[in-house]
Amino acid sequence: MKIINLGSKEEACHYVANELLKQIISNKKSVLGLATGGTMVRVYEQLVNLIRINEIDLSEITTFNLDEYIGIDYDHPESYYTYMHDVLFNHLPTWNEEKIHLPNGSAENLQEEIKRYEDLLDKEGPVDVQILGIGENGHIGFNEPGTSFDSLTSVVGLTQSTIEANSRYFETKEEVPEQAISMGIHSILKAKRIILLAYGPKKADAIRKLLTGEITTDLPASALYNHPNVEVILDNNAYLSEKEEI
Ligand code: F6R
């Protein structure tokens, strides 16, 4: 695992956007693993600019998102389907909707849906570059502490900590869905390359725990130590607590 502190949020986001751009340029049929959340908003803004400047055609790019809420429709303002279209897909005309994949949290049969998604990942994958944020409790995707590192795409319950953190996007905490479909930890680790991005003081504690090197299901992100090609991109604030201890 490579740990890279780029100092500022802007530099950290630019690094991730630029790595995605480089992947797309190197193979116009790339498979990208995408994440949502506040962390990625600036990455996608920068990626949109880079793709526009370089006039890149995205029509053969495949994308897989990590997760989607259960209990709200795909066109709900806070669904991850809406987020991805608002922040990334609607800004560039050449995406091919048929190659954009998110789990369907409003599927009638959720067991069929999780199998469909994992099968599709296996068929279209492996993901060339998977980008990840990290939860304040160390989750990746919506794989909360305690999740087995062998997990595949499944229906997951969100912890109170995640519900609190995500309530900033909903009018009341009660509106935050309590379940989601998430790619599992094993599904995530199938990617060829993984870039985890964390910035801001709220992520410092999870990053400090990650950088101890202990591999434990209490900190789902520590499963990334079992992957040969992982970069952790940080700003000074996310890295701060580690530096203070040194
Ligand atoms: C989002 C996801 C989550 C977020 C994490 C951080 O698709 O899978 O793991 O990356 O919860 O969220 P933010 O960026 O909002 O702090």
Coordinates of C-alpha atoms and ligand atoms in Angstrom, one line a residue:
M1 CA 0.0 0.0 0.0
K2 CA 1.4 3.4 -1.0
I3 CA 0.5 6.3 1.3
I4 CA 0.7 9.7 -0.5
N5 CA -0.1 12.9 1.3
L6 CA -0.6 15.6 -1.3
G7 CA -1.2 18.4 1.2
S8 CA -4.5 19.9 0.0
K9 CA -7.9 18.6 -0.9
E10 CA -7.5 20.2 -4.3
E11 CA -4.2 18.4 -5.1
A12 CA -5.6 15.1 -3.7
C13 CA -8.7 15.3 -5.9
H14 CA -6.7 16.4 -8.9
Y15 CA -4.5 13.3 -8.5
V16 CA -7.5 11.0 -8.5
A17 CA -9.2 12.7 -11.4
N18 CA -6.0 12.6 -13.4
E19 CA -5.4 8.9 -12.8
L20 CA -8.9 8.2 -14.0
L21 CA -8.2 10.3 -17.1
K22 CA -5.0 8.5 -17.8
Q23 CA -6.8 5.1 -17.5
I24 CA -9.4 6.3 -19.9
I25 CA -6.8 7.5 -22.4
S26 CA -4.7 4.3 -22.1
N27 CA -7.7 2.1 -22.9
K28 CA -11.0 3.5 -24.4
K29 CA -12.7 0.3 -23.2
S30 CA -11.7 0.8 -19.6
V31 CA -13.8 -0.4 -16.7
L32 CA -14.0 2.2 -13.9
G33 CA -15.1 1.5 -10.4
L34 CA -16.8 4.6 -9.0
A35 CA -17.8 5.9 -5.6
T36 CA -20.2 8.6 -4.4
G37 CA -20.2 10.8 -1.3
G38 CA -18.9 14.2 -0.5
T39 CA -15.3 13.3 -1.1
M40 CA -15.8 12.5 -4.8
V41 CA -17.7 15.6 -5.8
R42 CA -14.5 17.6 -6.5
V43 CA -12.9 14.6 -8.2
Y44 CA -15.8 14.4 -10.7
E45 CA -15.8 18.2 -11.3
Q46 CA -12.1 18.0 -12.1
L47 CA -12.6 14.9 -14.2
V48 CA -15.4 16.6 -16.3
N49 CA -13.0 19.5 -17.0
L50 CA -10.1 17.2 -18.0
I51 CA -12.3 15.1 -20.3
R52 CA -13.7 18.3 -21.9
I53 CA -10.2 19.8 -22.4
N54 CA -8.9 16.6 -23.9
E55 CA -12.1 15.9 -26.0
I56 CA -12.2 12.3 -24.8
D57 CA -14.9 9.9 -26.1
L58 CA -16.4 7.9 -23.3
S59 CA -18.8 5.8 -25.4
E60 CA -16.9 2.5 -24.8
I61 CA -16.1 3.1 -21.1
T62 CA -17.9 0.9 -18.6
T63 CA -18.6 2.1 -15.0
F64 CA -19.7 0.2 -11.9
N65 CA -20.8 2.1 -8.8
L66 CA -20.1 0.7 -5.4
D67 CA -23.5 1.0 -3.8
E68 CA -27.1 2.3 -3.8
Y69 CA -29.6 2.9 -1.1
I70 CA -32.6 0.6 -0.6
G71 CA -35.9 2.2 0.1
I72 CA -35.7 5.3 -2.1
D73 CA -36.4 5.3 -5.8
Y74 CA -33.5 5.7 -8.3
D75 CA -34.8 9.2 -9.2
H76 CA -34.9 10.3 -5.6
P77 CA -32.7 13.5 -5.2
E78 CA -30.4 11.6 -2.7
S79 CA -30.1 8.3 -4.6
Y80 CA -26.7 7.5 -5.8
Y81 CA -28.1 7.2 -9.3
T82 CA -29.2 10.8 -9.1
Y83 CA -25.8 11.9 -7.6
M84 CA -23.8 10.2 -10.3
H85 CA -25.9 11.8 -13.1
D86 CA -25.9 15.3 -11.4
V87 CA -22.2 15.3 -10.7
L88 CA -20.7 13.3 -13.6
F89 CA -22.7 11.6 -16.2
N90 CA -25.0 14.5 -17.3
H91 CA -22.1 16.8 -17.8
L92 CA -20.5 14.8 -20.6
P93 CA -22.5 13.8 -23.7
T94 CA -20.6 10.7 -24.7
W95 CA -21.2 8.4 -21.8
N96 CA -23.1 5.3 -22.9
E97 CA -26.0 4.7 -20.4
E98 CA -26.0 1.0 -21.2
K99 CA -22.4 0.8 -19.9
I100 CA -23.2 2.7 -16.7
H101 CA -24.0 0.3 -13.8
L102 CA -25.3 0.9 -10.3
P103 CA -27.1 -1.6 -8.1
N104 CA -30.8 -1.1 -8.2
G105 CA -32.0 -0.5 -4.6
S106 CA -35.6 -0.5 -5.7
A107 CA -35.5 -3.9 -7.4
E108 CA -38.5 -6.0 -6.4
N109 CA -36.3 -9.0 -5.7
L110 CA -33.2 -7.9 -4.0
Q111 CA -31.6 -11.3 -3.9
E112 CA -31.9 -11.5 -7.7
E113 CA -30.5 -8.0 -7.9
I114 CA -27.3 -8.7 -5.9
K115 CA -26.7 -11.8 -8.0
R116 CA -27.2 -9.9 -11.2
Y117 CA -24.8 -7.2 -10.1
E118 CA -22.0 -9.5 -9.0
D119 CA -22.4 -11.6 -12.2
L120 CA -22.2 -8.5 -14.3
L121 CA -19.1 -7.4 -12.5
D122 CA -17.5 -10.8 -13.3
K123 CA -18.7 -10.6 -16.9
E124 CA -17.6 -7.1 -17.7
G125 CA -14.7 -6.9 -15.2
P126 CA -12.2 -6.8 -13.8
V127 CA -12.4 -3.1 -12.9
D128 CA -9.2 -1.4 -14.1
V129 CA -9.3 1.4 -11.5
Q130 CA -11.5 1.4 -8.4
I131 CA -11.8 4.7 -6.5
L132 CA -12.9 4.6 -2.9
G133 CA -13.8 7.0 -0.1
I134 CA -13.7 5.9 3.5
G135 CA -16.3 6.2 6.2
E136 CA -15.5 7.8 9.5
N137 CA -15.8 4.3 10.9
G138 CA -13.5 2.8 8.3
H139 CA -16.1 1.4 5.9
I140 CA -15.4 1.0 2.2
G141 CA -18.5 0.9 0.0
F142 CA -21.2 0.3 2.6
N143 CA -19.2 -2.6 4.2
E144 CA -19.5 -1.6 7.8
P145 CA -17.1 -2.8 10.6
G146 CA -17.5 -6.5 11.2
T147 CA -18.1 -7.4 7.5
S148 CA -16.2 -10.5 6.3
F149 CA -13.4 -9.8 3.9
D150 CA -14.9 -12.6 1.7
S151 CA -18.2 -10.7 1.2
L152 CA -19.7 -10.3 -2.3
T153 CA -22.4 -7.8 -3.4
S154 CA -25.1 -8.0 -0.8
V155 CA -27.9 -6.2 1.1
V156 CA -26.2 -4.4 4.0
G157 CA -27.5 -2.5 7.1
L158 CA -26.0 0.9 7.7
T159 CA -24.6 1.7 11.2
Q160 CA -25.8 4.6 13.3
S161 CA -22.4 6.3 12.5
T162 CA -23.0 6.1 8.8
I163 CA -26.7 7.2 9.1
E164 CA -25.5 10.2 11.2
A165 CA -22.8 11.1 8.6
N166 CA -25.2 10.8 5.7
S167 CA -28.1 12.6 7.4
R168 CA -26.5 15.9 6.2
Y169 CA -28.0 15.2 2.8
F170 CA -31.5 14.5 4.0
E171 CA -34.0 16.8 5.7
T172 CA -34.2 14.6 8.8
K173 CA -32.2 11.7 10.1
E174 CA -35.3 9.5 9.9
E175 CA -35.3 9.9 6.1
V176 CA -31.8 8.3 5.7
P177 CA -32.3 4.8 4.4
E178 CA -31.1 2.1 6.8
Q179 CA -30.1 -0.4 4.2
A180 CA -28.2 -0.4 0.9
I181 CA -26.9 -2.7 -1.7
S182 CA -23.1 -2.7 -1.7
M183 CA -20.4 -4.4 -3.6
G184 CA -18.7 -6.6 -1.0
I185 CA -15.1 -6.4 0.2
H186 CA -14.1 -9.4 -2.0
S187 CA -15.8 -7.8 -5.0
I188 CA -13.9 -4.5 -4.5
L189 CA -10.6 -6.3 -4.1
K190 CA -11.1 -7.9 -7.6
A191 CA -10.1 -4.6 -9.2
K192 CA -6.7 -4.4 -10.8
R193 CA -5.9 -1.1 -9.0
I194 CA -7.5 0.7 -6.1
I195 CA -7.2 4.4 -5.1
L196 CA -8.6 5.4 -1.8
L197 CA -9.1 9.1 -1.3
A198 CA -9.5 10.8 2.1
Y199 CA -9.3 14.4 3.1
G200 CA -10.5 16.6 6.0
P201 CA -10.2 16.2 9.8
K202 CA -13.2 13.9 10.0
K203 CA -11.3 11.1 8.3
A204 CA -8.1 11.5 10.4
D205 CA -9.1 8.8 12.9
A206 CA -10.0 6.2 10.3
I207 CA -6.8 6.9 8.5
R208 CA -4.7 6.8 11.7
K209 CA -6.2 3.3 12.4
L210 CA -5.5 2.2 8.8
L211 CA -1.9 3.4 8.9
T212 CA -1.2 1.2 12.0
G213 CA -1.1 -1.6 9.5
E214 CA -3.4 -3.9 11.6
I215 CA -5.6 -6.0 9.4
T216 CA -9.0 -6.4 11.1
T217 CA -12.6 -6.6 10.1
D218 CA -13.2 -3.9 12.7
L219 CA -11.7 -1.6 10.1
P220 CA -13.0 -2.7 6.7
A221 CA -10.5 -0.5 4.8
S222 CA -7.7 -2.6 6.3
A223 CA -8.7 -5.4 3.9
L224 CA -6.9 -3.2 1.3
Y225 CA -3.6 -4.5 2.7
N226 CA -4.5 -7.8 1.0
H227 CA -4.4 -6.2 -2.4
P228 CA -1.1 -5.7 -4.3
N229 CA -1.9 -2.3 -6.0
V230 CA -3.4 0.2 -3.6
E231 CA -2.7 3.9 -3.2
V232 CA -4.1 6.0 -0.3
I233 CA -4.3 9.7 -1.3
L234 CA -4.5 12.1 1.6
D235 CA -4.5 15.8 2.5
N236 CA -2.8 17.2 5.6
N237 CA -5.9 17.1 7.6
A238 CA -6.6 13.4 7.1
Y239 CA -3.0 12.6 7.7
L240 CA -2.6 15.0 10.7
S241 CA -3.3 12.7 13.6
E242 CA -0.7 10.2 12.3
K243 CA 1.9 12.9 12.0
E244 CA 1.1 14.2 15.5
E245 CA 1.9 10.8 17.0
I246 CA 5.2 10.4 15.3
Ligands
F6R1 C1 -19.9 5.9 -1.4 C2 -19.3 4.9 -0.5 C3 -18.9 5.3 0.8 C4 -18.2 6.7 0.9 C5 -17.9 7.0 2.4 C6 -17.3 8.4 2.5 O1 -20.2 5.3 -2.7 O2 -19.2 3.8 -0.9 O3 -18.0 4.3 1.3 O4 -17.1 6.7 0.1 O5 -19.0 6.9 3.2 O6 -18.4 9.3 2.3 P1 -18.0 10.9 2.2 O7 -17.2 11.1 1.0 O8 -19.4 11.5 2.0 O9 -17.4 11.3 3.4

